[in-house]
Amino acid sequence: MDSQTPQSSQASPSPHTFQVDLRGLVDLLSHHLYSSPKVYLRELLQNAVDAVTARRAEQPGAPARVRLHTGSGTGAALRVEDTGVGLTESDVHSLLATIGRSSKRAEGLQEARSDFLGQFGIGLLACFVVAERIRVVSRSARTPDAPPVEWTASDDGSYTVRTLPHEARPEPGTTVHLTARAGAGEWLSPQRVRTLARDFGSLLPYDVRVDDEAVTDLPAVWDRPHPSPAARRVALARHCHETFGFTPLDSIELDVPLAGIRGVAYVLPSAVSPAQRATHRVHLKGMLLTERAEQLLPDWAFFVRCVLDTDSLRPTASRESLYEDETLAAVREALGERIRSWLTALAAGDPERLSAFLSVHHLGVKSLARHDRDMLRTMLPWLPFETTDGQLSLEEFAQRHPVVHFTRTVEEYRQVAPIASAQGVGVVNGGYTYDSELVEALPSVRPGTVVAELDADTVTAHLDAVDPAEELALSGFLAAARARLGPLGCDVVLRAFHPLSVPALHLDDRAARHEQARAEAESQADDLWAGILGSLRGSAPRARLVLNHLNPLIRRIASLKDPELIGTATESLYGQALLMAQRPLRPADSALLNRAFIGLLEWATHGESAHGEDGHR
């Protein structure tokens, strides 16, 4: 083997340059990176503002102006002028001809990079989303003797660069000319440009105008002085209505100096689902970054919408959302603390406003209180819960009852509430979101409180047993009733309880419902699955139909001699008890109700018919 072969095969190849299809890249930007062509104007504003910032870093007294000049009503062209740092011919070749290079990386400006918003090259590239031709005329403030330079590019990827006479641009700065591409003229129309400029640039720190009409509106509404707190609330409410389209219940100041954040959170006037994604309006160094920022606040704070300006958060590549990092996590925690402090202040000094807030957003506060014992302790006198004593706070309920009983589901509460209340047992409905967790946490913030889950066994234990002799006398009736409900996985129990108007009570617990569901699945499964499900059969308690021995109807049914009629009556009582508990009916339960109803009708009409025949004879 030739010893020279490996060396020749490893020789370094000649370097090549990537060839970029600009049309394809613009299509990628417009369909996958940016949410809308409107971002072109944000990119132009960012470039202009960054250029002014760069010049003022070296020349603090330099003018700070950005002017947008629209064309005719057709929207065929747009011109953007700034008094920024400008570019030399070499800058143009290195920055505008190389995608992704940033003018902010220029020597001497490293320490000022935090003041910049975007990348000049990518920003101009984004303009091809709406333009077929871009012309840039720029004169450098760093090199005053350098002639103005013109860079002209088309959306096919070609460009030309030439120098111009000094009189072509007497002052330092940059002018960008856009010529609309076919079908995109509306994006450059005067009305659209003015609307987008105000939307993106209302908080920019420089003098920005569109056709001599001011764009910036400083100071921000949350930084303006007001003659009184009431006047401030009115001004913020007006701003909320203009921004989000609703009048807030209240406004919360968001001032986090360490994170460079100033803004306001508006409390929604109506309840929203915790699962609904809250979106917020975020400005980055004055420039609108997004109107749909998510994850800005903790999940429990879904009842507010925020508007804020920051200089610390990091945007994603599209600069239309926030990058999830440690800084955003710290900001989220700090903003959550501000909302928590607002709630605490309301509880301490303005109970009327707090009650109005909780009547709408108690769910959000309950979510917070689950993890924050201080918040739970603060909100105990205010958070509403459904109880057998009516809508009460846990604090008031615990003062009334030595043991705070609760159910874990709404169905269980509906089963036991009427009976427990008649027996003097107080019950909290823990079936709603977060409620059972908060009841269980009650002893941790109210020492000495006894909390107990109320299940079917506990309820049955509170009901009076029937005299053994009387129950023995009714053994035939109970046997017929149990035989009819046994196939449904339900036992029959006889007790005496109040109120007398309730003939029967259906009681079960989660274990009983699980066993019932397993048995039903087993009956419908094939042999293999039936065997598997059968192996899971446990000793879980069965549901119970508790018959009220004090009820006159139960006494009359118990005196019947016909086993078939006793069974039909028992099925009717079972179905009525399910309906009273507002339990969802299984197909078997619906069939039973229909069967019992038809059976009772047949018995009634048969008895009436027999009576008529006897009378005729």
Coordinates of C-alpha atoms in Angstrom, one line a residue:
M1 CA 0.0 0.0 0.0
D2 CA 1.3 3.4 -0.9
S3 CA 2.2 5.2 2.4
Q4 CA 1.3 8.6 0.8
T5 CA -2.3 7.7 0.2
P6 CA -3.7 8.4 3.7
Q7 CA -1.9 11.7 3.8
S8 CA -3.4 12.8 0.4
S9 CA -6.9 11.7 1.5
Q10 CA -6.7 13.8 4.6
A11 CA -5.6 17.0 2.9
S12 CA -7.7 20.0 3.9
P13 CA -10.4 20.8 1.3
S14 CA -10.9 24.3 0.1
P15 CA -13.4 26.3 2.1
H16 CA -16.8 27.0 0.6
T17 CA -19.5 29.6 1.5
F18 CA -23.1 28.8 2.1
Q19 CA -25.4 30.0 -0.7
V20 CA -28.6 31.4 0.8
D21 CA -31.9 31.4 -1.1
L22 CA -33.2 34.7 0.1
R23 CA -36.8 34.1 -1.1
G24 CA -36.8 30.8 0.7
L25 CA -35.4 32.4 3.8
V26 CA -38.0 35.2 3.7
D27 CA -40.7 32.5 3.3
L28 CA -39.3 30.7 6.4
L29 CA -39.3 33.9 8.4
S30 CA -42.9 34.9 7.4
H31 CA -44.4 31.5 7.9
H32 CA -42.5 30.0 10.8
L33 CA -40.5 32.6 12.8
Y34 CA -42.8 35.7 12.8
S35 CA -46.5 35.5 13.6
S36 CA -47.4 38.3 11.2
P37 CA -45.9 40.6 8.6
K38 CA -46.5 43.5 11.0
V39 CA -43.2 42.7 12.7
Y40 CA -41.4 44.4 9.8
L41 CA -42.2 47.8 11.4
R42 CA -41.0 46.7 14.8
E43 CA -37.7 45.6 13.2
L44 CA -37.4 49.0 11.5
L45 CA -38.1 50.8 14.8
Q46 CA -35.7 48.6 16.7
N47 CA -32.9 49.3 14.2
A48 CA -33.5 53.1 14.4
V49 CA -33.7 53.2 18.2
D50 CA -30.6 51.0 18.6
A51 CA -28.7 53.3 16.2
V52 CA -29.7 56.4 18.2
T53 CA -28.7 54.5 21.5
A54 CA -25.3 53.6 20.0
R55 CA -24.6 57.2 18.9
R56 CA -25.7 58.7 22.3
A57 CA -23.4 56.2 24.1
E58 CA -20.5 58.1 22.4
Q59 CA -22.1 61.5 21.9
P60 CA -24.6 62.1 24.8
G61 CA -25.8 65.3 23.3
A62 CA -26.6 63.9 19.9
P63 CA -30.2 64.3 18.6
A64 CA -32.6 61.4 19.2
R65 CA -35.2 61.4 16.5
V66 CA -36.9 58.7 14.5
R67 CA -39.2 59.8 11.6
L68 CA -41.5 57.5 9.5
H69 CA -42.7 59.0 6.2
T70 CA -45.5 57.2 4.4
G71 CA -46.2 57.4 0.7
S72 CA -49.5 58.0 -1.0
G73 CA -52.7 56.2 0.0
T74 CA -51.7 53.2 -2.1
G75 CA -49.1 52.3 0.5
A76 CA -46.4 51.6 -2.1
A77 CA -43.5 52.9 -0.1
L78 CA -42.2 53.8 3.3
R79 CA -39.2 55.9 4.5
V80 CA -37.7 55.6 8.0
E81 CA -35.1 58.2 9.1
D82 CA -33.0 58.2 12.3
T83 CA -30.3 60.4 13.8
G84 CA -28.3 57.3 14.9
V85 CA -24.7 56.2 14.7
G86 CA -24.9 55.4 10.9
L87 CA -22.7 53.1 8.8
T88 CA -19.5 53.4 6.7
E89 CA -19.0 51.5 3.5
S90 CA -17.0 48.8 5.3
D91 CA -19.8 48.5 7.9
V92 CA -22.3 48.0 5.1
H93 CA -20.3 45.2 3.5
S94 CA -19.7 43.4 6.9
L95 CA -23.2 43.9 8.4
L96 CA -25.8 44.0 5.7
A97 CA -24.2 41.4 3.4
T98 CA -23.9 38.9 6.2
I99 CA -27.1 37.5 7.7
G100 CA -27.1 37.5 11.5
R101 CA -24.3 40.0 12.1
S102 CA -25.2 42.8 14.5
S103 CA -24.1 46.4 14.3
K104 CA -24.1 46.4 18.1
R105 CA -21.0 44.2 18.1
A106 CA -18.9 47.1 16.8
E107 CA -15.8 47.8 18.7
G108 CA -16.2 50.1 21.7
L109 CA -19.8 49.3 22.3
Q110 CA -19.6 46.0 24.1
E111 CA -20.4 47.6 27.4
A112 CA -23.6 49.1 26.0
R113 CA -25.1 46.0 24.5
S114 CA -27.8 45.7 27.1
D115 CA -29.3 48.9 25.7
F116 CA -29.9 47.4 22.3
L117 CA -33.1 45.6 21.1
G118 CA -32.3 43.7 18.0
Q119 CA -29.9 42.8 15.2
F120 CA -29.6 45.1 12.3
G121 CA -29.0 42.5 9.6
I122 CA -31.9 40.2 10.7
G123 CA -34.1 43.3 11.2
L124 CA -33.7 44.4 7.5
L125 CA -34.1 40.9 6.3
A126 CA -37.5 40.7 8.0
C127 CA -38.6 43.7 5.9
F128 CA -38.5 41.5 2.8
V129 CA -41.7 40.0 4.2
V130 CA -43.5 43.1 2.9
A131 CA -40.9 44.7 0.5
E132 CA -39.5 43.7 -2.8
R133 CA -36.8 46.3 -2.6
I134 CA -34.9 47.9 0.3
R135 CA -32.6 50.9 -0.1
V136 CA -30.5 52.1 2.8
V137 CA -28.6 55.4 2.8
S138 CA -26.4 56.0 5.8
R139 CA -23.6 58.3 7.1
S140 CA -21.4 57.4 10.0
A141 CA -21.2 59.5 13.1
R142 CA -18.1 57.7 14.2
T143 CA -16.2 58.6 11.0
P144 CA -17.5 62.1 10.1
D145 CA -15.3 62.3 7.0
A146 CA -16.5 59.1 5.5
P147 CA -18.9 59.7 2.6
P148 CA -22.5 58.5 2.8
V149 CA -23.1 55.0 1.5
E150 CA -26.0 53.5 -0.3
W151 CA -27.0 49.8 0.0
T152 CA -29.8 48.6 -2.3
A153 CA -31.1 45.0 -2.2
S154 CA -33.8 43.1 -3.9
D155 CA -35.8 40.1 -2.7
D156 CA -33.9 37.8 -5.2
G157 CA -30.8 38.1 -3.0
S158 CA -28.9 40.6 -5.1
Y159 CA -27.5 43.9 -3.8
T160 CA -25.3 46.8 -4.7
V161 CA -23.2 49.2 -2.6
R162 CA -22.0 52.6 -3.7
T163 CA -20.8 55.8 -2.0
L164 CA -22.6 59.1 -2.5
P165 CA -21.6 62.7 -2.4
H166 CA -21.5 64.3 1.0
E167 CA -24.6 66.5 0.2
A168 CA -26.7 63.3 -0.3
R169 CA -26.8 63.1 3.5
P170 CA -25.4 66.1 5.3
E171 CA -26.0 64.7 8.9
P172 CA -25.1 61.4 10.4
G173 CA -27.8 58.8 10.6
T174 CA -29.6 56.3 8.4
T175 CA -32.6 56.3 6.1
V176 CA -34.3 53.1 5.0
H177 CA -36.6 53.1 1.9
L178 CA -39.0 50.2 1.4
T179 CA -40.8 49.5 -1.8
A180 CA -43.8 47.2 -1.3
R181 CA -43.9 43.8 -2.9
A182 CA -47.0 42.7 -4.8
G183 CA -50.0 42.3 -2.6
A184 CA -48.3 43.8 0.5
G185 CA -49.0 47.5 -0.2
E186 CA -51.6 47.6 2.6
W187 CA -48.9 47.0 5.2
L188 CA -47.2 50.2 4.2
S189 CA -50.3 52.3 4.0
P190 CA -50.4 55.5 6.2
Q191 CA -53.1 54.2 8.6
R192 CA -51.5 50.8 9.1
V193 CA -48.1 52.3 9.7
R194 CA -49.4 54.8 12.2
T195 CA -51.4 52.1 14.0
L196 CA -48.4 49.7 14.2
A197 CA -46.0 52.4 15.2
R198 CA -48.2 53.5 18.1
D199 CA -48.7 49.8 19.1
F200 CA -45.0 48.9 19.1
G201 CA -43.4 52.2 20.0
S202 CA -45.6 54.1 22.5
L203 CA -43.1 53.6 25.3
L204 CA -39.9 54.2 23.4
P205 CA -37.6 56.8 25.1
Y206 CA -37.0 58.9 21.9
D207 CA -39.0 61.3 19.8
V208 CA -40.7 59.0 17.3
R209 CA -43.2 60.4 14.7
V210 CA -45.2 59.2 11.7
D211 CA -45.8 62.0 9.2
D212 CA -45.2 64.5 12.1
E213 CA -47.7 62.7 14.3
A214 CA -46.3 61.7 17.7
V215 CA -46.0 58.0 18.4
T216 CA -44.6 57.9 21.9
D217 CA -46.9 58.5 24.9
L218 CA -44.6 59.1 27.9
P219 CA -44.4 58.8 30.8
A220 CA -46.2 55.4 30.9
V221 CA -49.6 55.5 32.5
W222 CA -48.3 53.8 35.7
D223 CA -45.5 56.4 36.0
R224 CA -47.7 59.5 35.7
P225 CA -48.5 61.7 38.7
H226 CA -52.2 62.0 39.6
P227 CA -53.9 64.4 42.0
S228 CA -55.4 61.5 44.2
P229 CA -55.4 57.7 44.5
A230 CA -59.0 57.8 43.1
A231 CA -57.9 59.7 40.0
R232 CA -55.1 57.2 39.5
R233 CA -57.5 54.3 39.6
V234 CA -59.7 56.0 37.1
A235 CA -56.7 56.6 34.7
L236 CA -55.5 53.0 35.1
A237 CA -59.0 51.7 34.5
R238 CA -59.3 53.8 31.3
H239 CA -55.9 52.4 30.1
C240 CA -57.0 48.8 30.9
H241 CA -60.2 49.3 28.8
E242 CA -58.2 50.8 25.9
T243 CA -55.6 48.0 26.1
F244 CA -57.6 44.9 27.0
G245 CA -61.2 45.9 26.4
F246 CA -62.5 45.5 30.0
T247 CA -62.9 47.7 33.1
P248 CA -60.9 46.1 35.9
L249 CA -62.1 45.3 39.4
D250 CA -58.8 46.8 40.7
S251 CA -55.2 47.6 39.6
I252 CA -52.0 46.3 41.2
E253 CA -48.8 48.2 40.9
L254 CA -45.9 46.1 39.6
D255 CA -42.6 47.7 40.6
V256 CA -39.6 45.4 40.7
P257 CA -36.5 47.6 40.5
L258 CA -34.0 44.8 40.7
A259 CA -35.5 43.2 37.6
G260 CA -36.0 46.6 35.9
I261 CA -39.7 46.1 35.8
R262 CA -42.4 48.8 36.0
G263 CA -46.0 48.1 35.1
V264 CA -49.5 47.3 36.3
A265 CA -51.7 44.2 36.7
Y266 CA -55.4 44.5 36.0
V267 CA -57.9 42.3 37.9
L268 CA -60.4 40.7 35.6
P269 CA -64.0 41.7 36.4
S270 CA -65.4 38.2 35.8
A271 CA -64.3 34.7 36.7
V272 CA -62.1 32.7 34.3
S273 CA -61.0 29.1 34.2
P274 CA -57.7 28.3 35.9
A275 CA -56.9 26.2 32.8
Q276 CA -57.2 29.3 30.5
R277 CA -53.8 30.6 29.5
A278 CA -53.4 34.1 30.7
T279 CA -51.6 36.4 28.2
H280 CA -49.9 39.6 29.0
R281 CA -48.5 42.7 27.2
V282 CA -44.7 43.0 27.6
H283 CA -42.5 45.9 26.4
L284 CA -38.7 45.4 26.3
K285 CA -36.8 48.7 26.8
G286 CA -39.9 50.5 25.6
M287 CA -40.5 48.4 22.5
L288 CA -43.6 46.1 22.5
L289 CA -42.3 42.6 22.6
T290 CA -45.6 40.7 22.7
E291 CA -49.2 41.0 23.5
R292 CA -49.4 37.3 24.3
A293 CA -46.7 36.6 26.9
E294 CA -47.4 33.5 28.9
Q295 CA -45.7 32.1 32.0
L296 CA -45.1 35.7 33.2
L297 CA -47.0 35.1 36.5
P298 CA -47.5 32.1 38.7
D299 CA -50.2 29.7 37.6
W300 CA -52.5 30.7 40.5
A301 CA -52.6 34.4 39.3
F302 CA -54.8 33.6 36.4
F303 CA -57.2 36.4 37.4
V304 CA -55.0 39.3 36.3
R305 CA -53.7 40.7 33.0
C306 CA -50.4 42.6 33.0
V307 CA -48.9 45.4 31.1
L308 CA -45.2 46.1 31.9
D309 CA -41.9 47.3 30.6
T310 CA -38.7 45.5 31.4
D311 CA -35.0 45.7 30.5
S312 CA -33.9 42.3 32.0
L313 CA -36.0 39.6 30.3
R314 CA -34.7 37.8 27.3
P315 CA -36.7 37.5 24.1
T316 CA -36.8 34.4 21.9
A317 CA -35.4 34.4 18.4
S318 CA -38.5 35.9 16.9
R319 CA -38.6 38.6 19.7
E320 CA -42.3 37.9 20.0
S321 CA -42.2 36.0 23.3
L322 CA -40.0 35.5 26.4
Y323 CA -37.3 33.0 26.8
E324 CA -37.8 30.6 29.8
D325 CA -34.7 31.0 32.0
E326 CA -33.7 31.7 35.5
T327 CA -34.3 35.5 35.1
L328 CA -37.9 34.9 34.0
A329 CA -38.4 32.4 36.9
A330 CA -37.2 35.1 39.4
V331 CA -39.4 37.8 37.8
R332 CA -42.4 35.4 38.0
E333 CA -41.8 34.9 41.7
A334 CA -41.3 38.6 42.3
L335 CA -44.5 39.6 40.5
G336 CA -46.4 36.8 42.3
E337 CA -45.2 38.4 45.6
R338 CA -46.5 41.8 44.6
I339 CA -50.0 40.3 43.9
R340 CA -49.8 38.4 47.2
S341 CA -48.9 41.6 49.1
W342 CA -51.9 43.3 47.4
L343 CA -54.2 40.6 48.7
T344 CA -52.8 40.9 52.2
A345 CA -53.2 44.6 52.2
L346 CA -56.9 44.3 51.1
A347 CA -57.5 41.9 54.0
A348 CA -56.0 44.2 56.5
G349 CA -57.4 47.5 55.3
D350 CA -60.2 47.2 52.8
P351 CA -62.5 44.2 53.5
E352 CA -65.2 45.6 51.2
R353 CA -62.9 45.6 48.1
L354 CA -61.6 42.1 49.2
S355 CA -65.1 40.7 49.4
A356 CA -65.9 42.1 46.0
F357 CA -62.8 40.5 44.6
L358 CA -63.3 37.1 46.3
S359 CA -66.9 36.9 45.1
V360 CA -65.4 36.6 41.6
H361 CA -61.9 35.1 42.0
H362 CA -62.0 33.0 45.2
L363 CA -60.7 30.1 43.1
G364 CA -57.4 31.9 42.4
V365 CA -56.8 32.8 46.0
K366 CA -57.6 29.2 47.1
S367 CA -55.0 28.0 44.6
L368 CA -52.5 30.3 46.2
A369 CA -53.5 29.4 49.8
R370 CA -52.9 25.7 49.1
H371 CA -49.1 26.3 49.0
D372 CA -48.9 29.5 51.1
R373 CA -49.8 28.9 54.8
D374 CA -49.5 32.7 55.5
M375 CA -52.0 33.4 52.8
L376 CA -54.4 30.7 54.0
R377 CA -54.2 32.2 57.5
T378 CA -54.8 35.7 56.2
M379 CA -57.8 34.6 54.0
L380 CA -59.4 32.2 56.5
P381 CA -62.1 34.8 57.5
W382 CA -62.9 35.6 53.9
L383 CA -62.7 32.5 51.6
P384 CA -66.2 31.1 51.0
F385 CA -67.0 27.4 51.3
E386 CA -70.3 25.5 50.7
T387 CA -71.3 23.9 54.0
T388 CA -74.5 22.5 55.6
D389 CA -74.7 25.9 57.5
G390 CA -74.7 27.8 54.2
Q391 CA -71.8 29.7 52.5
L392 CA -69.3 30.3 55.3
S393 CA -65.6 30.8 55.8
L394 CA -63.7 27.9 57.3
E395 CA -62.9 30.2 60.3
E396 CA -66.6 30.7 61.1
F397 CA -67.5 27.1 60.4
A398 CA -64.8 25.8 62.8
Q399 CA -66.0 28.1 65.5
R400 CA -69.5 26.5 65.2
H401 CA -68.5 22.9 65.1
P402 CA -66.0 21.0 67.3
V403 CA -65.2 18.6 64.4
V404 CA -64.9 20.0 60.8
H405 CA -66.3 17.1 58.7
F406 CA -65.8 17.3 54.9
T407 CA -66.5 15.2 51.8
R408 CA -64.1 14.8 48.9
T409 CA -66.6 14.9 46.2
V410 CA -69.7 16.9 45.4
E411 CA -71.7 13.7 45.0
E412 CA -70.8 12.5 48.5
Y413 CA -71.8 15.9 49.9
R414 CA -75.2 15.8 48.2
Q415 CA -75.7 12.3 49.6
V416 CA -75.0 13.2 53.2
A417 CA -75.7 16.9 53.6
P418 CA -79.5 16.8 54.4
I419 CA -79.1 13.9 56.8
A420 CA -76.0 15.2 58.5
S421 CA -77.5 18.6 58.9
A422 CA -80.6 17.1 60.6
Q423 CA -78.4 15.1 62.9
G424 CA -76.5 18.2 63.9
V425 CA -73.3 17.2 62.0
G426 CA -71.7 20.1 60.2
V427 CA -70.2 19.2 56.8
V428 CA -68.0 21.1 54.3
N429 CA -68.3 20.3 50.6
G430 CA -64.7 19.6 49.6
G431 CA -65.6 18.5 46.2
Y432 CA -64.9 21.8 44.5
T433 CA -61.4 22.6 43.2
Y434 CA -58.8 23.0 46.0
D435 CA -61.5 22.9 48.8
S436 CA -60.6 19.5 50.3
E437 CA -56.9 20.4 50.4
L438 CA -57.6 23.6 52.2
V439 CA -59.9 21.9 54.8
E440 CA -57.2 19.3 55.5
A441 CA -54.6 22.2 55.9
L442 CA -56.8 23.9 58.4
P443 CA -55.1 22.5 61.6
S444 CA -51.8 23.8 60.4
V445 CA -52.9 27.4 60.6
R446 CA -55.6 27.0 63.3
P447 CA -54.1 24.7 66.0
G448 CA -56.6 22.6 67.9
T449 CA -59.0 22.2 65.0
V450 CA -60.1 18.7 64.4
V451 CA -60.8 17.7 60.7
A452 CA -62.4 14.5 59.6
E453 CA -63.5 13.1 56.3
L454 CA -67.2 12.1 56.3
D455 CA -67.7 8.8 54.6
A456 CA -70.7 6.5 54.3
D457 CA -69.8 4.5 57.5
T458 CA -69.6 7.7 59.5
V459 CA -73.0 8.9 58.3
T460 CA -74.5 5.5 59.0
A461 CA -73.0 5.5 62.5
H462 CA -74.8 8.8 63.2
L463 CA -78.2 7.3 62.3
D464 CA -80.4 5.7 65.0
A465 CA -80.6 1.9 64.9
V466 CA -84.1 0.3 64.8
D467 CA -85.3 -1.7 67.7
P468 CA -84.0 -5.3 67.1
A469 CA -87.5 -6.8 67.6
E470 CA -89.0 -4.4 65.1
E471 CA -86.2 -5.2 62.6
L472 CA -86.7 -8.9 63.1
A473 CA -90.4 -8.5 62.4
L474 CA -89.5 -6.9 59.1
S475 CA -86.9 -9.5 58.1
G476 CA -89.1 -10.8 55.2
F477 CA -89.5 -7.3 53.8
L478 CA -85.7 -6.6 54.1
A479 CA -84.9 -10.0 52.5
A480 CA -87.1 -9.2 49.5
A481 CA -85.6 -5.7 49.2
R482 CA -82.0 -7.0 49.4
A483 CA -82.7 -9.7 46.8
R484 CA -83.9 -7.1 44.4
L485 CA -80.9 -4.7 44.8
G486 CA -78.2 -7.3 45.4
P487 CA -77.4 -7.7 41.6
L488 CA -76.9 -3.9 41.5
G489 CA -74.1 -4.1 44.1
C490 CA -76.3 -2.4 46.8
D491 CA -77.2 -3.5 50.3
V492 CA -80.4 -2.5 52.2
V493 CA -80.1 -1.1 55.7
L494 CA -82.9 0.0 58.0
R495 CA -82.4 3.0 60.3
A496 CA -84.4 5.8 61.9
F497 CA -83.4 9.4 61.1
H498 CA -84.5 12.9 60.4
P499 CA -85.9 14.6 58.4
L500 CA -88.9 12.3 58.3
S501 CA -89.7 13.4 54.8
V502 CA -86.7 11.5 53.4
P503 CA -87.8 7.9 52.8
A504 CA -84.4 6.5 51.7
L505 CA -80.8 7.6 51.5
H506 CA -78.3 6.2 49.0
L507 CA -74.8 6.0 50.5
D508 CA -71.5 4.8 49.0
D509 CA -67.9 5.9 49.0
R510 CA -65.0 5.9 46.5
A511 CA -64.1 2.2 47.3
A512 CA -67.7 1.1 46.7
R513 CA -67.9 3.1 43.4
H514 CA -64.6 1.6 42.3
E515 CA -65.8 -1.9 43.0
Q516 CA -69.1 -1.2 41.2
A517 CA -67.2 0.1 38.1
R518 CA -65.0 -3.0 38.2
A519 CA -67.9 -5.4 38.4
E520 CA -69.7 -3.6 35.5
A521 CA -66.6 -3.7 33.4
E522 CA -66.1 -7.4 34.2
S523 CA -69.7 -8.2 33.1
Q524 CA -69.0 -6.6 29.7
A525 CA -65.5 -7.9 29.1
D526 CA -64.4 -10.9 27.1
D527 CA -63.1 -14.0 28.9
L528 CA -59.5 -12.9 29.2
W529 CA -60.3 -9.4 30.6
A530 CA -63.1 -10.8 32.7
G531 CA -60.6 -13.1 34.4
I532 CA -58.2 -10.2 35.0
L533 CA -60.9 -7.9 36.4
G534 CA -62.2 -10.7 38.5
S535 CA -58.8 -11.2 40.1
L536 CA -58.9 -7.5 41.1
R537 CA -62.2 -8.1 43.1
G538 CA -61.6 -6.9 46.6
S539 CA -63.5 -6.7 49.9
A540 CA -64.5 -3.1 49.2
P541 CA -67.8 -2.1 50.9
R542 CA -70.9 -2.1 48.8
A543 CA -73.2 0.9 48.3
R544 CA -76.1 1.1 50.8
L545 CA -79.8 2.1 50.5
V546 CA -80.7 3.3 54.0
L547 CA -84.4 3.1 54.5
N548 CA -85.9 5.5 57.0
H549 CA -88.1 3.6 59.5
L550 CA -89.7 6.8 60.7
N551 CA -91.0 7.6 57.2
P552 CA -94.7 6.7 56.7
L553 CA -94.2 5.5 53.2
I554 CA -91.5 3.1 54.3
R555 CA -93.8 1.7 57.0
R556 CA -96.6 1.1 54.4
I557 CA -94.2 -0.6 52.0
A558 CA -92.8 -2.8 54.8
S559 CA -96.3 -4.0 55.5
L560 CA -96.7 -5.4 52.0
K561 CA -96.9 -9.2 51.6
D562 CA -96.3 -9.5 47.8
P563 CA -92.5 -10.0 47.3
E564 CA -92.7 -8.8 43.7
L565 CA -94.4 -5.6 44.7
I566 CA -91.9 -5.1 47.5
G567 CA -89.1 -5.5 45.0
T568 CA -90.7 -3.0 42.6
A569 CA -91.2 -0.5 45.4
T570 CA -87.6 -1.0 46.6
E571 CA -86.3 -0.3 43.0
S572 CA -88.4 2.9 43.0
L573 CA -86.9 4.0 46.3
Y574 CA -83.4 3.2 45.0
G575 CA -83.9 5.3 41.9
Q576 CA -85.4 8.2 43.8
A577 CA -82.5 8.2 46.2
L578 CA -80.0 8.3 43.3
L579 CA -81.9 11.3 41.8
M580 CA -82.0 13.1 45.1
A581 CA -78.2 12.7 45.4
Q582 CA -77.9 14.0 41.8
R583 CA -75.7 11.1 40.9
P584 CA -75.1 10.3 37.3
L585 CA -77.2 7.3 36.3
R586 CA -75.6 4.2 34.8
P587 CA -77.5 2.4 32.0
A588 CA -78.5 -0.3 34.5
D589 CA -79.9 2.4 36.9
S590 CA -81.9 4.0 34.0
A591 CA -83.3 0.6 33.1
L592 CA -84.2 0.0 36.7
L593 CA -86.1 3.3 37.0
N594 CA -88.1 2.6 33.8
R595 CA -88.8 -1.0 35.0
A596 CA -90.0 0.2 38.4
F597 CA -92.1 3.0 37.0
I598 CA -93.9 0.6 34.5
G599 CA -94.3 -2.0 37.3
L600 CA -96.0 0.5 39.6
L601 CA -98.3 1.7 36.8
E602 CA -99.2 -1.9 36.0
W603 CA -99.9 -2.7 39.7
A604 CA -102.0 0.5 40.1
T605 CA -104.0 0.0 36.9
H606 CA -104.4 -3.8 37.6
G607 CA -105.7 -3.0 41.1
E608 CA -108.1 -0.4 39.8
S609 CA -109.4 -2.7 37.1
A610 CA -110.0 -5.5 39.5
H611 CA -111.8 -3.1 41.8
G612 CA -114.1 -2.0 38.9
E613 CA -114.9 -5.6 37.9
D614 CA -115.9 -6.4 41.5
G615 CA -118.1 -3.4 41.7
H616 CA -119.8 -4.3 38.4
R617 CA -120.6 -7.8 39.7

